[in-house]
Coordinates of C-alpha atoms in Angstrom, one line a residue:
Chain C
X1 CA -16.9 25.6 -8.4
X2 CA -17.8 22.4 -10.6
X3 CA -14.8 22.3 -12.3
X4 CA -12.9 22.8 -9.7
X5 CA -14.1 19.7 -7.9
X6 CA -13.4 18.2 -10.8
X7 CA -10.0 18.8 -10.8
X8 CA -9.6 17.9 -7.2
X9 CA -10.9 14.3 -8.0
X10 CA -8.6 14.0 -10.7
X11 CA -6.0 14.9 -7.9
X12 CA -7.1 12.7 -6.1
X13 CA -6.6 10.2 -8.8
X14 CA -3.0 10.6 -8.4
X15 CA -2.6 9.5 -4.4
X16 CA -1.8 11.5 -1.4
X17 CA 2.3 10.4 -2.4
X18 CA 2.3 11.4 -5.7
X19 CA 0.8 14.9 -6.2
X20 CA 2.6 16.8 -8.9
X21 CA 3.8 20.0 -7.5
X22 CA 1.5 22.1 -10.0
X23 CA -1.8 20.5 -8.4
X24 CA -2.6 23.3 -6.0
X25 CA -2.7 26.0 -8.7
X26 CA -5.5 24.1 -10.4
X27 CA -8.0 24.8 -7.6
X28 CA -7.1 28.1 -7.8
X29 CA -6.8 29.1 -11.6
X30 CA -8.6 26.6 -13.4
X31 CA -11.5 28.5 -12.7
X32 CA -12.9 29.6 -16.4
X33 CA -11.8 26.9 -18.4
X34 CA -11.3 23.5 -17.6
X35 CA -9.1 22.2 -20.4
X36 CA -7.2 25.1 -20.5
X37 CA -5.9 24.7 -16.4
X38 CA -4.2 21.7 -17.8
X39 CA -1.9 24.2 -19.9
X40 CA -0.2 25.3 -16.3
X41 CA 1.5 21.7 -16.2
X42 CA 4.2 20.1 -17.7
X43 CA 3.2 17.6 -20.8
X44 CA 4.5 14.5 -18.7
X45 CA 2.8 15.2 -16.0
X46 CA -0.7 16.3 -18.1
X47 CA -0.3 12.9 -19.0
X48 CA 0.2 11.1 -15.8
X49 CA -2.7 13.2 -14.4
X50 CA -4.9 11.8 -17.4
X51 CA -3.4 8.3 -17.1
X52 CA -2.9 7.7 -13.8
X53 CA -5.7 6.1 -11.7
X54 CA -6.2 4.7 -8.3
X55 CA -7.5 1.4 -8.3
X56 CA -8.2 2.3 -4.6
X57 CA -11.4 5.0 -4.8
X58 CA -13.3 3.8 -1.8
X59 CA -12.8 6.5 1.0
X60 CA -13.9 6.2 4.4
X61 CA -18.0 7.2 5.2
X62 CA -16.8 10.3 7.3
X63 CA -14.8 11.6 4.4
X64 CA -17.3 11.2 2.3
X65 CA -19.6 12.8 4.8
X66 CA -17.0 15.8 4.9
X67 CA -17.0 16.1 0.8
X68 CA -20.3 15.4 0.5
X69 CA -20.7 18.8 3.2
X70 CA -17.8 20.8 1.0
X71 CA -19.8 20.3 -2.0
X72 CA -22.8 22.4 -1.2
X73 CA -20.1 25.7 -0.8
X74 CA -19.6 27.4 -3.8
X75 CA -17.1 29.5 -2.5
X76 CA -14.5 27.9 0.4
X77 CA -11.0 27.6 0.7
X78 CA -9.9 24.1 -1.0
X79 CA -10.0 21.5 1.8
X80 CA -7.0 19.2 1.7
X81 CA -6.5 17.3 -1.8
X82 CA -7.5 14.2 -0.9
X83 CA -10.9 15.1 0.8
X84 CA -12.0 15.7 -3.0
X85 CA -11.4 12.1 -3.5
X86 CA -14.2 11.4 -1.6
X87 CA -16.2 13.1 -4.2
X88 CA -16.3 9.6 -6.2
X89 CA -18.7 8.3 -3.6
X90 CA -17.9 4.7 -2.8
X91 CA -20.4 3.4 -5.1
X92 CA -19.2 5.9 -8.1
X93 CA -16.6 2.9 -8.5
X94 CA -19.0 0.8 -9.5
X95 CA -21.0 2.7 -11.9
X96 CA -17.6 3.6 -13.5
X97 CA -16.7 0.5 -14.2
X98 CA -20.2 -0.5 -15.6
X99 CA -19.4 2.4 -17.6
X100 CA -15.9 1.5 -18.3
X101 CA -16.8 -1.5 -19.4
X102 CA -18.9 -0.5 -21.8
X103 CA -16.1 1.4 -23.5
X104 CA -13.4 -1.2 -23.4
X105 CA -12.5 -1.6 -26.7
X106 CA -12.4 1.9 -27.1
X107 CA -9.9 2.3 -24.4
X108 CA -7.9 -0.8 -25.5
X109 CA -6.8 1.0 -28.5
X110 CA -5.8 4.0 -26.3
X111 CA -4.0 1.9 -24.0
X112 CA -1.8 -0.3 -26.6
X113 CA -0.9 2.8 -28.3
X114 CA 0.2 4.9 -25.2
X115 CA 1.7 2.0 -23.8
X116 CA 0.3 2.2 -20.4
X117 CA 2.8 1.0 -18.1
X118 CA 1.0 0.3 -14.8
X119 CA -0.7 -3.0 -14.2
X120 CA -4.1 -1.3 -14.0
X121 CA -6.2 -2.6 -16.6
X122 CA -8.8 -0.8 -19.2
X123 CA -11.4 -1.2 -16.5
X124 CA -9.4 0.5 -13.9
X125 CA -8.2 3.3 -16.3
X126 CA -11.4 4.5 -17.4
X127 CA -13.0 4.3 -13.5
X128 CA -12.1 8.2 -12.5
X129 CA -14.1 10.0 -15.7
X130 CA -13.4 12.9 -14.2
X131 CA -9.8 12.3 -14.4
X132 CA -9.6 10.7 -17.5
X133 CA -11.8 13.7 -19.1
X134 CA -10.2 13.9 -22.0
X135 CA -9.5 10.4 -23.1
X136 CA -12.8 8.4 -22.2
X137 CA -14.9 10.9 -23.1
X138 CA -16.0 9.7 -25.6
X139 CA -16.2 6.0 -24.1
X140 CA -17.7 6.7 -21.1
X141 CA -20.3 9.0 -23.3
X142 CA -21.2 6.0 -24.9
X143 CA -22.4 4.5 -22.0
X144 CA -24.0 7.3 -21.2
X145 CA -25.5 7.7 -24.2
X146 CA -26.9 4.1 -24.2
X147 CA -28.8 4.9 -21.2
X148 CA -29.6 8.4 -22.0
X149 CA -30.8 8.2 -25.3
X150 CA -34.1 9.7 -25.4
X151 CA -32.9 12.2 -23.4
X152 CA -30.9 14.5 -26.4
X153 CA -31.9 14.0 -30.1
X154 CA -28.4 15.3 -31.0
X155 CA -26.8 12.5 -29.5
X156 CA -28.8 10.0 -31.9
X157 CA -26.1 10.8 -33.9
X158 CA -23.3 10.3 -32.2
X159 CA -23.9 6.4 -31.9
X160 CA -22.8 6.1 -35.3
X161 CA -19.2 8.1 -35.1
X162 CA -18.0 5.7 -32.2
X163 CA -15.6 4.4 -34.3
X164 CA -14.5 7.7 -36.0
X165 CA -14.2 8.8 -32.8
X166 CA -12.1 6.4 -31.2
X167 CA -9.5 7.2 -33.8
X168 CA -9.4 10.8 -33.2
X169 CA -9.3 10.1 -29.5
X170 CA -5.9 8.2 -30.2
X171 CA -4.4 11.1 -31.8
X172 CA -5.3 13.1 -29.2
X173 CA -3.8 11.6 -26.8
X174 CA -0.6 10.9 -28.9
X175 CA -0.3 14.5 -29.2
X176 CA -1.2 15.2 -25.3
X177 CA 2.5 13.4 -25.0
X178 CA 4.4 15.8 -27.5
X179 CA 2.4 19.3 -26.7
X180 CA 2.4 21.3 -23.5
X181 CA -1.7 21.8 -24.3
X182 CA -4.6 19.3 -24.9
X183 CA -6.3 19.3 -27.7
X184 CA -9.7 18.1 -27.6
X185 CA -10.9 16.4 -30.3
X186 CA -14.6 16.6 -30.4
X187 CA -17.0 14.8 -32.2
X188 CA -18.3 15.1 -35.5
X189 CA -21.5 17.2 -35.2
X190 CA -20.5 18.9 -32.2
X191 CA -18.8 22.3 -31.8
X192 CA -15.3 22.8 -30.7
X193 CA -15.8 26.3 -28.7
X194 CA -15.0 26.1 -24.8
X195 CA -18.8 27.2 -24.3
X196 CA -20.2 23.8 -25.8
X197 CA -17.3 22.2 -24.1
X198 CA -17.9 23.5 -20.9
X199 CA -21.3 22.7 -20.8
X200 CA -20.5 18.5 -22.0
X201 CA -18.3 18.7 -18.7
X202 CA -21.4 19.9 -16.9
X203 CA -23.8 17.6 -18.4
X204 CA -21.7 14.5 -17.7
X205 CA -21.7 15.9 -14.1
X206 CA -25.2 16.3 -13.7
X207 CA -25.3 12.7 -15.5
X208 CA -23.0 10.9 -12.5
X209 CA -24.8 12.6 -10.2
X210 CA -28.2 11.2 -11.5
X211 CA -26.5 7.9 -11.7
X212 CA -26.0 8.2 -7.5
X213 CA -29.0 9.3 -6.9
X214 CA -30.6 6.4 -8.6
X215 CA -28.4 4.1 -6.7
X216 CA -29.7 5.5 -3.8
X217 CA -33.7 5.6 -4.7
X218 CA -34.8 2.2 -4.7
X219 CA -36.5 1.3 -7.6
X220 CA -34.7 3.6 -9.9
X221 CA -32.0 1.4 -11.7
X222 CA -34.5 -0.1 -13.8
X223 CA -35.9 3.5 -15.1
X224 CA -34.9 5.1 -18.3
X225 CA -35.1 8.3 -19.1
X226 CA -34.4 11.5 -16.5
X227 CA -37.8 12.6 -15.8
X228 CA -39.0 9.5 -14.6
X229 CA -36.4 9.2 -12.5
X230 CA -36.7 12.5 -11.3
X231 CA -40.5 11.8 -10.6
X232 CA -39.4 8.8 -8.6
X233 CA -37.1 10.7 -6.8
X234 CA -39.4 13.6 -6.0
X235 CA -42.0 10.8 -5.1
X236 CA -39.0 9.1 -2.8
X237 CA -38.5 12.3 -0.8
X238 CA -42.0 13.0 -0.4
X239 CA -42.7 9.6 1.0
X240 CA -39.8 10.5 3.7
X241 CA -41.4 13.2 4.7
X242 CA -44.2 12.0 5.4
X243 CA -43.1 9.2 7.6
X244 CA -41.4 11.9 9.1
X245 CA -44.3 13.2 10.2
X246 CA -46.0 9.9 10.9
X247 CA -43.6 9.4 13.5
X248 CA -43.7 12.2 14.9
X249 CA -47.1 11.9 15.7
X250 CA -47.2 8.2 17.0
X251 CA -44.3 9.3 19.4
X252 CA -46.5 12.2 20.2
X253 CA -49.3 9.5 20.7
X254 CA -48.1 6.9 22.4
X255 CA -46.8 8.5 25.9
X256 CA -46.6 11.9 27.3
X257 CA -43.7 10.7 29.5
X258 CA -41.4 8.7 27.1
X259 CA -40.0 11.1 24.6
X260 CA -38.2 13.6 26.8
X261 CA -36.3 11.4 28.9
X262 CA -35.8 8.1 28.0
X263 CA -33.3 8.1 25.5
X264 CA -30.8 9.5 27.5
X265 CA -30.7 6.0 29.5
X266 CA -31.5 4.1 26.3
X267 CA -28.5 5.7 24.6
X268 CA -26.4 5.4 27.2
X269 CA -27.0 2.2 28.0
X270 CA -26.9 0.3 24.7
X271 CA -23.8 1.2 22.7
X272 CA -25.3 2.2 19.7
X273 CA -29.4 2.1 19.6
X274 CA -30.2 0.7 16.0
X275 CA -28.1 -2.4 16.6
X276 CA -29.8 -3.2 19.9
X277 CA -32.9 -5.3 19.2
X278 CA -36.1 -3.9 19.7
X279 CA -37.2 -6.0 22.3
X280 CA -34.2 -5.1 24.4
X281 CA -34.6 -1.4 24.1
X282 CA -38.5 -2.1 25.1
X283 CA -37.1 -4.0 28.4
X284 CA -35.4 -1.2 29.1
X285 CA -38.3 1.4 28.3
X286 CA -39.8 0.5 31.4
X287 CA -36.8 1.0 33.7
X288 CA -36.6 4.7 32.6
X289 CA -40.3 5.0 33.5
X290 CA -39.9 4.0 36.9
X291 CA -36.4 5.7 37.4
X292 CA -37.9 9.5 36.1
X293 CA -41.0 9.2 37.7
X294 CA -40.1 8.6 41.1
X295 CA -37.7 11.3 40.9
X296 CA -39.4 13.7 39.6
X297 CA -43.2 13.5 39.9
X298 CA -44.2 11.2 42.6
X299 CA -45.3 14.5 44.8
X300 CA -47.4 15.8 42.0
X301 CA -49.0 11.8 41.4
X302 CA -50.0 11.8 45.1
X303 CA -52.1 14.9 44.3
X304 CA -54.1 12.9 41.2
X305 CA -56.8 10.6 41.2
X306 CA -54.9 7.2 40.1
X307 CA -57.5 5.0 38.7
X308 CA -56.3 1.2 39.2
X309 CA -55.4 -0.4 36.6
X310 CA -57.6 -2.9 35.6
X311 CA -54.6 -5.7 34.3
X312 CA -51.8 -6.4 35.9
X313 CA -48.6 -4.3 34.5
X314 CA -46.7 -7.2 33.1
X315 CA -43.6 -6.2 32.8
X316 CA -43.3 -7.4 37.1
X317 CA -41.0 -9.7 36.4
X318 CA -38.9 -6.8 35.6
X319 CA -39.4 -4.6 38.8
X320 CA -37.4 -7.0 40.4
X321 CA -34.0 -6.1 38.9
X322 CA -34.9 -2.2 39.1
X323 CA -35.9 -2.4 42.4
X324 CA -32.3 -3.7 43.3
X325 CA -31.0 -1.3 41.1
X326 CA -32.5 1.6 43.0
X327 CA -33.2 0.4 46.7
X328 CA -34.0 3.6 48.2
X329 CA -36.8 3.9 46.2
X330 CA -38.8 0.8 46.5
X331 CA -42.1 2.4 47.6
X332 CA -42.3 4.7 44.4
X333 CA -41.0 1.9 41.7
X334 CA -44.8 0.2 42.8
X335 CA -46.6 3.2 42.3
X336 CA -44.7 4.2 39.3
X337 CA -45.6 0.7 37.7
X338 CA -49.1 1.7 38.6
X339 CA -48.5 4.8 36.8
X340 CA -47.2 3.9 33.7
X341 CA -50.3 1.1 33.2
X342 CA -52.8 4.0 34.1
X343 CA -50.9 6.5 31.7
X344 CA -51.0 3.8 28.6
X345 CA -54.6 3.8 29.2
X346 CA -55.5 7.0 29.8
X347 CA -53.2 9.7 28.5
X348 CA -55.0 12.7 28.9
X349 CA -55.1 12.1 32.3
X350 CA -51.5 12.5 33.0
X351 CA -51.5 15.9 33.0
X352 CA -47.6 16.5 34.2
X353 CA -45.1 14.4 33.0
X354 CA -43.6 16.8 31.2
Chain Q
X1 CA -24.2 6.5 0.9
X2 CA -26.1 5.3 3.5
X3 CA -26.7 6.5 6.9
X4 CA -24.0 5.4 9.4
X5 CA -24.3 4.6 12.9
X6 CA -22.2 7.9 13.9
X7 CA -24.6 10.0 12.2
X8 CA -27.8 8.1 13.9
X9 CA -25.9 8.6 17.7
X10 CA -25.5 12.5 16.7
X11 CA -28.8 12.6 15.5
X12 CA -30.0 11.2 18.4
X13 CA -28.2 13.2 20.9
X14 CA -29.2 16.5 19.1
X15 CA -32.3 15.4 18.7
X16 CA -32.4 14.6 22.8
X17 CA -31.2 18.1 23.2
X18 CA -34.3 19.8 21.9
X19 CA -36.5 17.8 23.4
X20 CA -35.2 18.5 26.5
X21 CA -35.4 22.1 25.8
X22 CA -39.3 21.3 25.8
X23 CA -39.7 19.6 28.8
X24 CA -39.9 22.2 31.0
X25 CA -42.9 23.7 28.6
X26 CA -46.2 22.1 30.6
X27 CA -48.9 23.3 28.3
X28 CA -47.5 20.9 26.3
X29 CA -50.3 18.3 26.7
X30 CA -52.2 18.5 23.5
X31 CA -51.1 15.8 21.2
X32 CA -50.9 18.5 18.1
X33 CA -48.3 20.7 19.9
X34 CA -46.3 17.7 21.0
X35 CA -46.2 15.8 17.6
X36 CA -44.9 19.4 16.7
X37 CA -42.3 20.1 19.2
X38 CA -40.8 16.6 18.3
X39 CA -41.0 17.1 14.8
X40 CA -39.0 20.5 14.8
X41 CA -36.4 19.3 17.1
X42 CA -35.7 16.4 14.7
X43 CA -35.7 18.9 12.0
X44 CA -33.2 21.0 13.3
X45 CA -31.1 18.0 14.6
X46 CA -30.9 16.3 11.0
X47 CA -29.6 20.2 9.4
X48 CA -27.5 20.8 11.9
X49 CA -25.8 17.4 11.4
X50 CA -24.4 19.2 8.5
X51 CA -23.1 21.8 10.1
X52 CA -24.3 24.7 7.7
X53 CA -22.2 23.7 4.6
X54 CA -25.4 22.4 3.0
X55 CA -28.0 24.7 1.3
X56 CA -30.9 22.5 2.5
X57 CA -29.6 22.3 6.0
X58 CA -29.4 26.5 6.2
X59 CA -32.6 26.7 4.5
X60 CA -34.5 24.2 7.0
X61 CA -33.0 25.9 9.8
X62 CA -34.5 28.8 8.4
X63 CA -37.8 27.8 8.0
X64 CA -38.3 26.6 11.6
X65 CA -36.5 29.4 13.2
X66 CA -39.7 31.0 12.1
X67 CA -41.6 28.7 13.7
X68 CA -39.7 28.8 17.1
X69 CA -36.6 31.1 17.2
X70 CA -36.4 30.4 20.9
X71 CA -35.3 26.4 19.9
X72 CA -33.4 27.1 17.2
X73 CA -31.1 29.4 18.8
X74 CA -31.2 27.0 22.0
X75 CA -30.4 24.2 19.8
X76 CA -27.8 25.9 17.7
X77 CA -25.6 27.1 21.0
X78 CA -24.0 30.3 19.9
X79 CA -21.7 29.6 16.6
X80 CA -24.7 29.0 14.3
X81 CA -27.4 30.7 15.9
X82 CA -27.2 34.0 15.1
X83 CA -25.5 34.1 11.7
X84 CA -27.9 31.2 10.5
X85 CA -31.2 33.2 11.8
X86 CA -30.2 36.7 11.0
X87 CA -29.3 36.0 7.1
X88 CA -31.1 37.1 5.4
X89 CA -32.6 34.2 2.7
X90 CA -29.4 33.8 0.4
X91 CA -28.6 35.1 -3.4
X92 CA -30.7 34.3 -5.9
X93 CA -34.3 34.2 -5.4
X94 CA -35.3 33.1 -9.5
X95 CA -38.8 34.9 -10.0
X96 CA -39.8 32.0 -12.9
X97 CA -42.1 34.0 -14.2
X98 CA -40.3 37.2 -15.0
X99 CA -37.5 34.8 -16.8
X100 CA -40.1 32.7 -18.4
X101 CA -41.8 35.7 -19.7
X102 CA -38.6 37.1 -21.0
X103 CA -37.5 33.8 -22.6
X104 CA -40.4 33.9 -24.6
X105 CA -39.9 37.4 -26.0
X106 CA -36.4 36.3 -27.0
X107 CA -36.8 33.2 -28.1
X108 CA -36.1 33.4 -32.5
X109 CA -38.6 31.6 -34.5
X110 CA -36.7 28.6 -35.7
X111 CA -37.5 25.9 -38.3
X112 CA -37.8 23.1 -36.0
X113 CA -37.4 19.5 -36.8
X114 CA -39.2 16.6 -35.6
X115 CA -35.9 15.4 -33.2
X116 CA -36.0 18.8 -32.1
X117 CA -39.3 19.4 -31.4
X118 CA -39.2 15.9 -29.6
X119 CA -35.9 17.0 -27.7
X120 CA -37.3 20.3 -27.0
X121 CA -40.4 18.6 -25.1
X122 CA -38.2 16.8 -23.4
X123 CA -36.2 19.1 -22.1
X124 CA -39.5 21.1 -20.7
X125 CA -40.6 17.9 -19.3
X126 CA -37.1 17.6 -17.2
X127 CA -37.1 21.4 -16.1
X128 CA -40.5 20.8 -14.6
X129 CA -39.7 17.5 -12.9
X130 CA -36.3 20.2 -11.6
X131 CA -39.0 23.2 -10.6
X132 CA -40.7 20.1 -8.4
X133 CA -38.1 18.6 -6.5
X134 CA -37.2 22.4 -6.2
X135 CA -39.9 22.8 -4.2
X136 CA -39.5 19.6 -2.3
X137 CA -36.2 19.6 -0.6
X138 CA -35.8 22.7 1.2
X139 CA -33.9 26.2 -0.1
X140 CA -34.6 24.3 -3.7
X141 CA -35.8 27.7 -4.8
X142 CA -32.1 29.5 -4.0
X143 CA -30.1 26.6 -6.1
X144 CA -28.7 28.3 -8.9
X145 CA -27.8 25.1 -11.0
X146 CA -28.4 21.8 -11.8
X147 CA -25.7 19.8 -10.5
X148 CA -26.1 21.7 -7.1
X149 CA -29.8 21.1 -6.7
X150 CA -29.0 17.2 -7.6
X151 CA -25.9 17.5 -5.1
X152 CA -28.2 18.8 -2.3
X153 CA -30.9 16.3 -2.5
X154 CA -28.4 13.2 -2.8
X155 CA -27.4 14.6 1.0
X156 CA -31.1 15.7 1.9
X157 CA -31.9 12.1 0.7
X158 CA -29.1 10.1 2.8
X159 CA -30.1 12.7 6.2
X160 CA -33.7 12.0 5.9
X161 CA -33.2 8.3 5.8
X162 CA -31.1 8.9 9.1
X163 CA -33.8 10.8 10.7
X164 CA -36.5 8.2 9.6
X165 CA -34.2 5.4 10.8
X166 CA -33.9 7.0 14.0
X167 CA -37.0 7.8 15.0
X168 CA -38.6 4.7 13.8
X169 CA -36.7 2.6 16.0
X170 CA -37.4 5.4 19.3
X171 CA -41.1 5.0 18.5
X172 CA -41.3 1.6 18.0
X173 CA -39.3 1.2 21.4
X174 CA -41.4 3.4 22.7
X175 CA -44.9 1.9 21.5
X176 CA -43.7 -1.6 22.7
X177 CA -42.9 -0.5 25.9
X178 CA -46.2 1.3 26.5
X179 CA -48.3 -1.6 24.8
X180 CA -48.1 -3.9 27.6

């Protein structure tokens, strides 16, 4: 579930060496309340989990491929811990710190007074929100509230209890050290039930997600407010689609012949297609042409009309090379040339290829 | 995230694959049934590049399995095929209407102030911006909650740029080769 995921970046926070022994009973029982999962732990290690960070959040693109394919399950069996670090997409790290940065004073109190040990700085601390939940909550809400403003009146009055709020977030965590449960400050003018609670942890998810998502629409950092960058994002997919279908119809314009065959050889013959230039892959179009259609339908081309072409197939130069590549077949590379100009012209004519 | 090269190759070979199923298919000449026998091959590549673990990916499936079971299941090989085709369409289907209805037959008259009334507006404005890209990235309709519907689309997003990516490059190959 959300929270769940939640939890698993937060393990992940720790690093693949240090997982405290407790971890896996999170995923497992921290189903209903997400504050509450933390009681399961020893107090030192509550607060390693809430201080510890790892500078190190990029993750490679397959495994964020992977967690980016575990998220859509609701129900699954918890994939290894650190395949949920790869929830904090590579560019989460960024955002984060834009975030964090915004909230660096507040943290700076927090830090001096829990005397942070490790070398990671306020920046760093605050980058996993979901593992820091407790502490930078209200910091990294402050961000979020900057930017998100118009989007809930009540938080219009949060921007003035920052500072009331950084001092009960030191408290907080000076008694997360003593007690073997965290208390949650919250805000003034906000309730303190698990319900309201539960749904802040689900609106600062939905919140990072939006942040991604407007990473990845272009066009979107600059818009405030969420239905405008919903709308762009609607508009974003739309526009996809339909080049999706323009394509599909220029490839279905262009050549009864290429589609079905050709990519095999392009494929295999360049490494990897999109870093080939275009102009090589287009050399190599015409090879294919000649290679399929002797093979396969020069006995049914006999039996059609070929109308000459009336210019010369330019790409001559390049029967050369094909035509030592595939000796045996000289007599049908010319007619193929001749076939492919006719077919360009006249597609409806070529009534086989397929 | 943006599309690697590892995802573009699998595209592309899955993508090959159902075209291939095609070829044998003659009557194939108009340009209307080609444009859609390449256009539900690349659809079925790009979901099953996720391997059924997304909702969108299960739901497209779905949706051109209705068009042509015969490629889906040729597509799909066996592991997939049938479980993906046979489901029934998943959990919750949310009739709108019925809940809107009933919303409004519980909703308490409440003194409302001017930031609520104004945060209230708001908030109707962002659920129908939700309901739309709902209905724009497939299976939006059976996503229970927020986060998962945003979660969905940031993959649908990053696979649709794959599949745009890949096919530009093939036609443009493709329509420079057959321009000479």
């Amino acid at each position: 579930m959300d929270l769940t995921g939640a939890f698993g970046a937060r393990s992940a926070a720790v690093g693949p060496c240090r997982e405290p022994p407790g971890l896996e009973s999170l995923h497992i029982g921290g189903g209903d309340g997400g504050f509450t999962a933390l009681l399961e732990l020893p107090p030192t290690q509550a607060v390693e989990l809430l201080h510890f960070t790892d500078p190190s959040l990029s993750s490679s693109s397959q495994a964020a491929a992977a967690a980016v394919a575990g998220i859509g399950l609701d129900v699954s069996p918890p994939p290894p811990l650190h395949a949920y670090g790869a929830l904090t997409f590579p560019s989460n790290e960024a955002l984060m710190e834009r975030a964090a940065r915004f909230s660096v004073m507040a943290n700076e109190q927090q830090q001096q007074q829990n005397g942070n040990v490790s070398g990671e700085t306020t920046t760093t601390s605050s980058v996993p929100s979901n593992s820091d939940r407790v502490k930078t909550e209200p910091g990294e809400t402050d961000s979020s509230q900057r930017l998100e403003n118009n989007r809930c009146g009540k938080r219009k009055e949060l921007d003035k209890k920052v500072k009331g709020s950084t001092k009960k977030k030191s408290k907080s965590s000076e008694e997360n050290e003593k007690l073997p449960y965290v208390h949650v400050r919250a805000r003034r003018g906000q309730a303190t039930d698990s319900h309201s609670l539960a749904e802040r942890a689900r609106r600062e998810k939905i919140n990072a997600r939006m942040k991604l998502l407007q990473e990845l629409v272009p066009g979107c950092d600059k818009i405030q407010g969420t239905a405008l960058v919903l709308d762009e994002i609607i508009n974003h997919v739309q526009s996809l689609q339909r080049q999706v279908e323009m394509l599909s119809m220029r490839l279905a314009a262009v050549n009864p012949r290429i589609d079905f065959n050709f990519d095999t050889l392009l494929a295999s013959e360049n490494g990897s297609l999109m870093d080939g230039s275009f102009s090589g892959t287009a050399m190599q179009l015409a090879w294919p042409h000649q290679v399929t259609e002797t093979e396969q339908s020069f006995h049914h081309r006999q039996l059609q009309q070929l109308p000459l072409p009336p210019q010369q197939w330019p790409y001559d130069g390049l029967n050369q090379p094909a035509w030592g590549r595939e000796g045996d077949q000289d007599q049908g590379n010319g007619h193929s040339s001749l076939m492919v100009g006719s077919a360009s012209l006249h597609p409806n004519q070529v009534k086989m290829e397929l | 995230m943006q599309p690697t090269s590892s995802m573009k190759e699998e595209f592309l070979q899955k993508w090959q694959m159902g075209l291939q199923i095609y070829r044998p298919l003659i009557d194939n000449t108009s340009v209307s049934e080609r444009r859609k026998a390449i256009k539900l091959s690349a659809d079925v590549a790009m979901a099953s590049l996720r391997r059924g673990t997304t909702c969108w990916s299960r739901a497209l499936i779905q949706k051109t399995a209705t068009e042509d079971n015969f490629l889906v299941r040729q597509m799909l090989s066996g592991i997939k095929a049938e479980t993906l085709i046979n489901k029934k369409l998943p959990k919750v289907m949310c009739h709108r209407k019925i809940v809107r209805r009933s919303k409004k037959i519980l909703r308490r008259r409440k003194s409302r102030s001017a930031i609520e009334e104004v945060a209230a507006k708001a908030r109707k404005l962002v659920n129908k911006k939700t309901q739309g890209l709902r209905n724009v990235v497939p299976g939006g309709e059976f996503m229970s909650n927020d986060v998962l519907l945003i979660q969905e689309t940031l993959d649908y997003i990053v696979s649709l740029q794959t599949q745009v990516n890949v096919m530009r490059s093939i036609v443009d190959a493709a329509e420079a080769g057959s321009e000479r």
